[in-house]
Tab-separated table of C-alpha atoms in Angstrom:
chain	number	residue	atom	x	y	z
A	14	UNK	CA	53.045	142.430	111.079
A	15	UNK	CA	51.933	140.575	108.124
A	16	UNK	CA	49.067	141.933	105.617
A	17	UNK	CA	46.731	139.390	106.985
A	18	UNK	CA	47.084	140.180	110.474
A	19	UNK	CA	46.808	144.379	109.667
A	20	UNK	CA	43.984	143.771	108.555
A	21	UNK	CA	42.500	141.619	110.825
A	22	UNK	CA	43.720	144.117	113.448
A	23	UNK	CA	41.942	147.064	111.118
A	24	UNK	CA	38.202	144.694	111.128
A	25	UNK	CA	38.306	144.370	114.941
A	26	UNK	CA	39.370	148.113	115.169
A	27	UNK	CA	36.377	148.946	113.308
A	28	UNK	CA	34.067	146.328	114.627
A	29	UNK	CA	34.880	147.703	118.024
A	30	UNK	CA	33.724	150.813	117.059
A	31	UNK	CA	30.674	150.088	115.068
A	32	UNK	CA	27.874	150.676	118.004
A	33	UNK	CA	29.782	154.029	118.009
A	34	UNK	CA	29.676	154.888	114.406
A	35	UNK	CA	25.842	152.864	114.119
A	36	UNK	CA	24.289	155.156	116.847
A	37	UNK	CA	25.494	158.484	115.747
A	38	UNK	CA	24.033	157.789	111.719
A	39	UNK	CA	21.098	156.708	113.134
A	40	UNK	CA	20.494	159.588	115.455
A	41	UNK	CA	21.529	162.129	112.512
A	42	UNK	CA	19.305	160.014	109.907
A	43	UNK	CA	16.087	159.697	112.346
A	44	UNK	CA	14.638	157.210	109.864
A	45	UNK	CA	13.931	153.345	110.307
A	46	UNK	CA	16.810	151.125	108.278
A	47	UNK	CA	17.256	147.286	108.253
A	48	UNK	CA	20.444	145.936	109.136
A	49	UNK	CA	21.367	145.084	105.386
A	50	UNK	CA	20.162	148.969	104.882
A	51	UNK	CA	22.741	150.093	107.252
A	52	UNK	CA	25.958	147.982	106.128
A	53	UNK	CA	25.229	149.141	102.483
A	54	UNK	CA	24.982	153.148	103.400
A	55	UNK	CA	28.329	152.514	105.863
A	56	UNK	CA	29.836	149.608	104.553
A	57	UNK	CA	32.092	151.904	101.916
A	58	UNK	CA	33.318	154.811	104.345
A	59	UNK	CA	33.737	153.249	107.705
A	60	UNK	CA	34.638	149.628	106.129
A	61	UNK	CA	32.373	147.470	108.218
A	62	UNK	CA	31.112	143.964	108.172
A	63	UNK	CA	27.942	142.666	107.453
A	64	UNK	CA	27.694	140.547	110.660
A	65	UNK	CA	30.035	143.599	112.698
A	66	UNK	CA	27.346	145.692	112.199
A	67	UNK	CA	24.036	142.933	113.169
A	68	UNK	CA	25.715	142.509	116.373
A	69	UNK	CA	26.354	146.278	116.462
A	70	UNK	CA	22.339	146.718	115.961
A	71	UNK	CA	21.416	144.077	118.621
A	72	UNK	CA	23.754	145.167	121.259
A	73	UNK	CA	22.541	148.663	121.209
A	74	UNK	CA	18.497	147.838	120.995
A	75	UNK	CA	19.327	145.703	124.363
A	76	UNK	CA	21.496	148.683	125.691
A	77	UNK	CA	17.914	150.516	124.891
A	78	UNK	CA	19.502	152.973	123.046
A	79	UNK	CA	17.957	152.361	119.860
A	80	UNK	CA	14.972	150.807	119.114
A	81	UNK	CA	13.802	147.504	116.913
A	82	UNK	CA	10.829	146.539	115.514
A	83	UNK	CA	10.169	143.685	113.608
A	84	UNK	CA	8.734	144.415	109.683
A	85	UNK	CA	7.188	141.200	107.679
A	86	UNK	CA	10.330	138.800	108.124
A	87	UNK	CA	13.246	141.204	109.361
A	88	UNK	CA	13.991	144.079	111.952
A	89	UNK	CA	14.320	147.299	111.433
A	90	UNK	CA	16.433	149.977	113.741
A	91	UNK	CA	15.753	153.525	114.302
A	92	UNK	CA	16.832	155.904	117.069
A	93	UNK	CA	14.605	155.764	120.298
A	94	UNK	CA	12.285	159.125	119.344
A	95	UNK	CA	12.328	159.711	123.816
A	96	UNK	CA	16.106	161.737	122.681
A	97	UNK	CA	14.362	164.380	120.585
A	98	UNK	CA	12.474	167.373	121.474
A	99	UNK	CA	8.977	167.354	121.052
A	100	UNK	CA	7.697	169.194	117.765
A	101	UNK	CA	4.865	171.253	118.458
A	102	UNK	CA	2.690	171.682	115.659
A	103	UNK	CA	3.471	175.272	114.705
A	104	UNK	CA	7.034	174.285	114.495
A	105	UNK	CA	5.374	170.839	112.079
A	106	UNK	CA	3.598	173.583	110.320
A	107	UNK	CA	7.116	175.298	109.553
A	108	UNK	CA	8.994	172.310	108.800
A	109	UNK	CA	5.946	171.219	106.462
A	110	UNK	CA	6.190	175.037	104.647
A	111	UNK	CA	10.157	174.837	104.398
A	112	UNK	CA	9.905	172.056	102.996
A	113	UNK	CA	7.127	172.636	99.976
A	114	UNK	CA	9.654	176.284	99.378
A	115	UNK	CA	12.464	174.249	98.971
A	116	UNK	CA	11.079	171.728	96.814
A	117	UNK	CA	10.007	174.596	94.435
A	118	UNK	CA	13.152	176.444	94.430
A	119	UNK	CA	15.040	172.502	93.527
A	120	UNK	CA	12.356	172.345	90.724
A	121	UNK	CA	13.059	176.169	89.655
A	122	UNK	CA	16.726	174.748	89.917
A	123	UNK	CA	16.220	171.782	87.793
A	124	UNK	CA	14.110	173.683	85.224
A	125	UNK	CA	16.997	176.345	84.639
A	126	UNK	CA	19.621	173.556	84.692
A	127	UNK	CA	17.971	172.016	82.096
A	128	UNK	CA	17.204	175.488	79.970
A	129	UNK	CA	21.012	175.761	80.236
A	130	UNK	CA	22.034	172.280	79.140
A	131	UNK	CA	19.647	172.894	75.762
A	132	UNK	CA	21.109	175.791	75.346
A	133	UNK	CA	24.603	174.774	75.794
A	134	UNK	CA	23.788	172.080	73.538
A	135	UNK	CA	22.512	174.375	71.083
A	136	UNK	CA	26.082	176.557	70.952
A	137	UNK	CA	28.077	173.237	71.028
A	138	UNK	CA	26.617	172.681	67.575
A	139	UNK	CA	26.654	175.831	66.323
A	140	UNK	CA	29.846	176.319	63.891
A	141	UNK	CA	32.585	179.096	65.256
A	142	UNK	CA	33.081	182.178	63.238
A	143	UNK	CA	36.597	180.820	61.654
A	144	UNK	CA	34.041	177.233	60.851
A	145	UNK	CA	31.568	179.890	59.494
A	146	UNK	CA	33.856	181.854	57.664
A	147	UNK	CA	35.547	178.711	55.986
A	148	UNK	CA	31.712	177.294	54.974
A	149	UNK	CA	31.353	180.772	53.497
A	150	UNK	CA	34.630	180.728	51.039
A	151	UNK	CA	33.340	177.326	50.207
A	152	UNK	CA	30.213	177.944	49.490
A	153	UNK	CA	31.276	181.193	47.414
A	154	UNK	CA	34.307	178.595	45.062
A	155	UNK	CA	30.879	176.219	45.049
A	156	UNK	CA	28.266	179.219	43.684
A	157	UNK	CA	31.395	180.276	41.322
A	158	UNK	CA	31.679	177.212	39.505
A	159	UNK	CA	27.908	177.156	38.700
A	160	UNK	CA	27.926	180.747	37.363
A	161	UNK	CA	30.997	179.531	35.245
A	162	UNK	CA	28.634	176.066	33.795
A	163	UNK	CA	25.442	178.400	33.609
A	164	UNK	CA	27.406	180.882	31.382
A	165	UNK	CA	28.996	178.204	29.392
A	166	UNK	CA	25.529	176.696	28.847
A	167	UNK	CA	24.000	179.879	27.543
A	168	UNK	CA	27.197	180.562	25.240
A	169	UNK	CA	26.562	177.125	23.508
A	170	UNK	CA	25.473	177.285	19.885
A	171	UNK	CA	24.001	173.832	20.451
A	172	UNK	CA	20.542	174.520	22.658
A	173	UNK	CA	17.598	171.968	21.304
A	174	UNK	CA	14.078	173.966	20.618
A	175	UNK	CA	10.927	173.042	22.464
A	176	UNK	CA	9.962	171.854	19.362
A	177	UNK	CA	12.829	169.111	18.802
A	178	UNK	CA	12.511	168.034	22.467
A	179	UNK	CA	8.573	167.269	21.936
A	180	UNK	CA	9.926	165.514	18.462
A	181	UNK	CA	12.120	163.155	20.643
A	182	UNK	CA	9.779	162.374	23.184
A	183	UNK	CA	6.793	161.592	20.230
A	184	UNK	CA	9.566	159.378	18.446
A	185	UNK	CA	10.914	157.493	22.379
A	186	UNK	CA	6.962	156.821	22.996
A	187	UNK	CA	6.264	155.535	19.476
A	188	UNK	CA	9.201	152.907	19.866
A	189	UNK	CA	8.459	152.157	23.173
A	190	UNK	CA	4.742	150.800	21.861
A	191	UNK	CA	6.151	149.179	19.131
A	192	UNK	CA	8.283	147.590	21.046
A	193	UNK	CA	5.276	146.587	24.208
A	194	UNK	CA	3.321	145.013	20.894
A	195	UNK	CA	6.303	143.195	19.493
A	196	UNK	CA	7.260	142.042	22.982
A	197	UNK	CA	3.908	140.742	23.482
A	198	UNK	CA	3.313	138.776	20.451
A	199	UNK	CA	6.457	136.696	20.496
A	200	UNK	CA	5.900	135.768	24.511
A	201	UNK	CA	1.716	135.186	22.481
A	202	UNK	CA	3.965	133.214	20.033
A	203	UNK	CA	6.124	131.167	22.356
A	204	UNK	CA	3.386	130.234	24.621
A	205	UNK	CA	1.559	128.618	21.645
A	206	UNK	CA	4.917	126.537	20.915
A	207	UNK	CA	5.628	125.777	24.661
A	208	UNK	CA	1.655	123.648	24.763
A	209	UNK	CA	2.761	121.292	22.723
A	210	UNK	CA	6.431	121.338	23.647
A	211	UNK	CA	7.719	118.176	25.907
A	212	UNK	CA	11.098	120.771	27.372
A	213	UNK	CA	10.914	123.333	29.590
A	214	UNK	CA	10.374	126.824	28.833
A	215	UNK	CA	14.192	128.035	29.583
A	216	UNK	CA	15.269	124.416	27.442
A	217	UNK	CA	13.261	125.623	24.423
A	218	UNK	CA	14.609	129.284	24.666
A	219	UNK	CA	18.368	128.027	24.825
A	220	UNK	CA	17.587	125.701	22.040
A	221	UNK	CA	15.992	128.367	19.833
A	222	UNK	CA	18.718	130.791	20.852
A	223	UNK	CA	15.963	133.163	22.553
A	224	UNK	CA	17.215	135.889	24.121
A	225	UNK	CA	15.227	138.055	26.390
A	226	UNK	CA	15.091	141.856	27.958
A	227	UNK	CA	15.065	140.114	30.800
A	228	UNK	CA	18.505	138.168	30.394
A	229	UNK	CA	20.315	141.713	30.069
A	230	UNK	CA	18.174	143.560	32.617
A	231	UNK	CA	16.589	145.497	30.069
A	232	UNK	CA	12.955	146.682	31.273
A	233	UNK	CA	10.630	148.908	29.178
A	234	UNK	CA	10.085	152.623	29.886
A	235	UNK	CA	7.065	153.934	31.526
A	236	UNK	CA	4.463	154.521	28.911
């Protein structure tokens, strides 16, 4: 038999047996589906068509073993209620109590589930004790070598007093003003030039050979 014809053979196998397999989920569901509801949930495990399992639907709401109902624009399918037991409402009262325990004890479920995924999380990123001990002989060679500068540094002969580093800093901040004022009265300077000159500003600078802080990147200290 060719591949074709298996599995034509295979559909009509299964479309044979789709009021079959459409009855029994929708006995064990007890819930209203559509038919596109229906081939979606089933279509996967039992491998039936879309139009297998319409006909499926129709056939066994005429049979009257299922009922329809029309909803907006489409039917819906559920199993005829007439099969079941009545519920009294003690036993609705049970159902209804069973119910609100079990959804606690999947919330109490989900908290701990989620306790133990931060918690997993948190030993996932903790480092191992060979990781630890490693970081630790690092850290030691790494607190070594600073000892080793820190005596070096002491041992120099070289040190500059409080009194030479306040020197330096009076001398920086004296140069750096002389050099704001200077700054300041050559741009005064060209700007007087540049009224009565007929070039450009950058023309005149590259014909006066003008070089400026700004041409090397050069910007002045903080005051």
């Amino acid at each position: 038999m060719s591949k074709s014809r298996a599995e034509a053979a295979a559909g009509g196998k299964g479309a044979a047996g789709a009021p079959g397999i459409l009855l029994r989920y929708l006995q064990e569901q007890n819930r209203p589906y559509s038919a596109q509801d229906v081939f979606g949930n089933l279509q996967r495990e039992h491998g039936l068509g879309k139009a297998a399992v319409v006909k499926a639907l129709e056939q066994l709401a005429q049979q009257g073993k299922i009922k329809e109902k029309m909803y907006g624009k489409q039917k819906i399918y559920f199993a005829d209620q007439d099969q079941f037991d009545i519920v009294s409402d003690a036993d609705l009262q049970s159902l209804d109590a069973n119910i609100v325990a079990l959804t606690a004890k999947v919330q109490s479920l989900q908290q701990s589930c989620r306790h133990m995924e931060t918690e997993l999380k948190e030993l996932t990123s903790t480092l191992t004790t060979p990781e630890m001990q490693k970081e630790i002989q690092e850290l030691k060679k790494e607190c070594a070598g600073y000892t080793e500068r820190l005596k070096n540094i002491k041992a120099a002969s070289n040190h500059v007093t409080p009194e030479e580093k306040e020197q330096v800093y009076r001398e920086r901040q004296k140069y750096c003003k002389e050099w704001r004022k200077r700054k300041r009265m050559a741009q005064e300077m060209c700007d007087a030039i540049l009224e009565g000159y007929p070039k450009s500003k950058k023309q005149f600078f590259e014909e006066a050979g003008i070089e400026t802080d700004e041409d090397y990147n050069v910007t002045l200290p903080d005051p």
